[in-house]
CSV table of C-alpha atoms in Angstrom, one decimal:
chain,number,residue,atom,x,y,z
A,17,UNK,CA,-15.9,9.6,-2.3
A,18,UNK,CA,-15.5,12.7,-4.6
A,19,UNK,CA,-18.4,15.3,-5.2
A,20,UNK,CA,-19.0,13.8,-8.5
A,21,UNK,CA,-19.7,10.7,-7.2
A,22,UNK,CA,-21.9,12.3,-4.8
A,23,UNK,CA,-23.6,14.0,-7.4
A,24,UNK,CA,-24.2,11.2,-9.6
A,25,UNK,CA,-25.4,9.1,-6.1
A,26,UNK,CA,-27.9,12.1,-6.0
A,27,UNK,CA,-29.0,11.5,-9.5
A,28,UNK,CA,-29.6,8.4,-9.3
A,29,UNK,CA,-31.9,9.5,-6.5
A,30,UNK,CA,-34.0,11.2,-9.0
A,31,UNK,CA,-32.5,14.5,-6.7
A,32,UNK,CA,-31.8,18.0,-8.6
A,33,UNK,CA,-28.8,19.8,-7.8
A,34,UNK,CA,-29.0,23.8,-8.2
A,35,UNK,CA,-26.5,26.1,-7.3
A,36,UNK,CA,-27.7,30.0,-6.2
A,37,UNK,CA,-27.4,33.1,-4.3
A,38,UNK,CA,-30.7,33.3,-2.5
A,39,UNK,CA,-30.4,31.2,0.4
A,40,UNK,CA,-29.1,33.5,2.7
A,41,UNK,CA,-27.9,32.1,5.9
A,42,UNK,CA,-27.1,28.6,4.8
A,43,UNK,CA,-24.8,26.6,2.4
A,44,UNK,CA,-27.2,24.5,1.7
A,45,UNK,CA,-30.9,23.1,1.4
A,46,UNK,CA,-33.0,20.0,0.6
A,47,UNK,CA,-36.7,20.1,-0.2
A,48,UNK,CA,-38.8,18.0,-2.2
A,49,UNK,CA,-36.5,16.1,-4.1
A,50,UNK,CA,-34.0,19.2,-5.1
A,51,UNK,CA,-31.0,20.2,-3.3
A,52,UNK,CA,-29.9,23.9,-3.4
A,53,UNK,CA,-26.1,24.9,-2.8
A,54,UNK,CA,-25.0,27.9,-2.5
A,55,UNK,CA,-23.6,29.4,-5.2
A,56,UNK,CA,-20.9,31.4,-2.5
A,57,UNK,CA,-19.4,27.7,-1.7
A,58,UNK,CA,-15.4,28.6,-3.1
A,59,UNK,CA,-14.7,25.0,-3.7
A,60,UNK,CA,-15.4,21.3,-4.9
A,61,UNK,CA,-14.4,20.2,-1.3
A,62,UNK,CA,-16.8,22.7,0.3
A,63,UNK,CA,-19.7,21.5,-2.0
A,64,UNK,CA,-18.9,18.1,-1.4
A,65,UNK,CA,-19.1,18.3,2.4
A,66,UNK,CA,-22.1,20.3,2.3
A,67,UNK,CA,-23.9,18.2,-0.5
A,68,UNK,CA,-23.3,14.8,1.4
A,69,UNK,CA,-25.2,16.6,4.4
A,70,UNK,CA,-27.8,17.5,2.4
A,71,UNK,CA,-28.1,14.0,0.8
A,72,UNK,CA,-28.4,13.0,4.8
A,73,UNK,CA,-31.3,15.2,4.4
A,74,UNK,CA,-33.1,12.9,2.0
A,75,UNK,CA,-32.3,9.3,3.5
A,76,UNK,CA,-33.2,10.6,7.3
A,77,UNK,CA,-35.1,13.9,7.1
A,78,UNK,CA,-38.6,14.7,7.0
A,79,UNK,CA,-40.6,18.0,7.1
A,80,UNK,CA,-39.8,21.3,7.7
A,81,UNK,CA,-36.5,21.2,10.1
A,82,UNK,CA,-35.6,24.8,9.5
A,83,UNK,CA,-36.4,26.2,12.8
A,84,UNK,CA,-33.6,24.8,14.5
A,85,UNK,CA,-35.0,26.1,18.2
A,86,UNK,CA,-37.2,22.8,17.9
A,87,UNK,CA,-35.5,19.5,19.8
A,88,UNK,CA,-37.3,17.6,17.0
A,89,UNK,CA,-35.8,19.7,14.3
A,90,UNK,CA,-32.1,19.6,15.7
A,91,UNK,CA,-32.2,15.6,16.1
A,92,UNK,CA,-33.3,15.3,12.5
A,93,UNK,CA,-30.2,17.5,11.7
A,94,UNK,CA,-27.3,15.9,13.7
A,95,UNK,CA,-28.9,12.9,11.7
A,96,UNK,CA,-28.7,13.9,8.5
A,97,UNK,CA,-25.0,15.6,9.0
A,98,UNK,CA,-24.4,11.9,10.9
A,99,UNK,CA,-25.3,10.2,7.6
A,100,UNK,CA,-23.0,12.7,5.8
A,101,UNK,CA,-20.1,12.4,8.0
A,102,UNK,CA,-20.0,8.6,8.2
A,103,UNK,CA,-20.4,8.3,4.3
A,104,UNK,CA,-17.7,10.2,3.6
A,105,UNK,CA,-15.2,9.7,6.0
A,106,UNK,CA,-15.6,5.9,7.6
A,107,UNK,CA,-13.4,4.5,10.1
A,108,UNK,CA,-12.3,1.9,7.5
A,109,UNK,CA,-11.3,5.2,5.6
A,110,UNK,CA,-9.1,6.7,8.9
A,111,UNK,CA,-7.4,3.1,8.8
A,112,UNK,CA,-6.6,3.1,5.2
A,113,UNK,CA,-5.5,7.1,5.4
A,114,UNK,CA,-3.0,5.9,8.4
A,115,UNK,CA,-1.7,2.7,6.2
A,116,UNK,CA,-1.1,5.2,3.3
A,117,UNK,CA,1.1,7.1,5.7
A,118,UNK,CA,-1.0,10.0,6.9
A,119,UNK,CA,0.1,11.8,10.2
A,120,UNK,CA,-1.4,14.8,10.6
A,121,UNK,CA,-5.3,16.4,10.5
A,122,UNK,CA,-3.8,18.6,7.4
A,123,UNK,CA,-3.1,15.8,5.4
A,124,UNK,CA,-5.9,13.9,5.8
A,125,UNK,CA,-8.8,16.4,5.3
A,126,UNK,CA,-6.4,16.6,2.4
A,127,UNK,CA,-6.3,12.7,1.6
A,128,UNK,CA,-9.9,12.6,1.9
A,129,UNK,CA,-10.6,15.5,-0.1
A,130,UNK,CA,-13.0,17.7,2.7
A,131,UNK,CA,-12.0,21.0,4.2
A,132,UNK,CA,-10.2,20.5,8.0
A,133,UNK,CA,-13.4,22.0,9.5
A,134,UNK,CA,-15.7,19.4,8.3
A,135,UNK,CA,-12.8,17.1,9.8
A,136,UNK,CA,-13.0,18.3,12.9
A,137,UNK,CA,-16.8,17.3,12.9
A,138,UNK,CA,-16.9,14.3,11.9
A,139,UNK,CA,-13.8,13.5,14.3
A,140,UNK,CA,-16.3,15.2,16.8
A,141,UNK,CA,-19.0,13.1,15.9
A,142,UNK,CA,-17.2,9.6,16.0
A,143,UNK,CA,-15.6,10.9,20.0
A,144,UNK,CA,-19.7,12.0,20.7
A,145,UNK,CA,-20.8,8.4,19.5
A,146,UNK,CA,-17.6,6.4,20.6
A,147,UNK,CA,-16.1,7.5,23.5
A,148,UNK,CA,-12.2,7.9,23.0
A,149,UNK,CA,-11.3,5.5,21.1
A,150,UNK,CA,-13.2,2.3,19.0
A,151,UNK,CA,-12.2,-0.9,18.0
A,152,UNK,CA,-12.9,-1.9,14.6
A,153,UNK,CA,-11.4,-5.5,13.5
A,154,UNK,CA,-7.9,-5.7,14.5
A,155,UNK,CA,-7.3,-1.8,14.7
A,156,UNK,CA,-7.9,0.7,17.5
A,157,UNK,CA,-9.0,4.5,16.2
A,158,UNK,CA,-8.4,6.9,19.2
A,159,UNK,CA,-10.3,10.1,18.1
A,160,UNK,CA,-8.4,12.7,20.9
A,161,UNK,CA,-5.7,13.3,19.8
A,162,UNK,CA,-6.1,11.2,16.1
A,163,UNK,CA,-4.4,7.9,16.3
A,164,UNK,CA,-4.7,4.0,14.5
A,165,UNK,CA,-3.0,1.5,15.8
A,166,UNK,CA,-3.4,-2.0,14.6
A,167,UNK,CA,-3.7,-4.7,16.9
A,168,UNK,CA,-1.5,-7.9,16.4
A,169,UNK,CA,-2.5,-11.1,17.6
């Protein structure tokens, strides 16, 4: 999925994408319909991982979440970020980026176009809401240290 596509998604939404300066302490916002970026995001690949958060936002969010001290408030976050992660880099897309030859965590933030920290989260994420490893048709995706192996019968 490219930040176009996630733009357009967010469009279709009826979701307004601005880009400034003055939300200081974040990369990004969602309120009422309009999602801010910052404008100090260097890249396309930066946007992208912070816009599909904030599109997470709008399915799963509700409220004011900005004081993160709040259990309530950090729940509706890892949700959102959940949403993000899993829309943008799937399992299906970890087995396709091995069968294209992948073998590293450099080249596949690079494959799937996000920045190697957002990587890191996601792969995070899927060991948080896995365990080690997960089954998924006839492969096996071990999250620590990054793995696929597909299973013949």
């Amino acid at each position: 999925m490219t930040y176009e596509e996630l733009v357009l998604e967010a469009e279709n939404e009826g979701i307004e994408i601005l880009e400034n300066n003055r939300i200081v302490g974040m990369k990004g916002l969602y309120v009422d319909n309009t999602i801010t970026l910052n404008s100090n995001l260097k890249t396309t690949i930066e946007k992208k991982c912070i816009l599909a958060e904030e599109l997470g936002h709008h399915y799963t969010s509700f409220g004011n979440i900005i004081d993160q001290s709040k259990v309530p408030n950090r729940k509706q976050e890892r949700k959102a970020r959940a949403w993000g992660y899993e829309r943008i880099v799937s399992i299906q897309k970890l087995i396709d980026a091995s069968k294209y030859g992948i073998r590293n965590k450099y080249e596949l933030a690079e494959y799937i176009n996000v920045t190697e920290e957002y990587l890191e989260n996601v792969l995070s994420y899927y060991k948080e809401k896995y365990g080690l490893y997960y089954q998924f048709n006839n492969h096996i995706i071990y999250f620590d240290p990054l793995a696929v192996y597909e299973k013949f019968f």
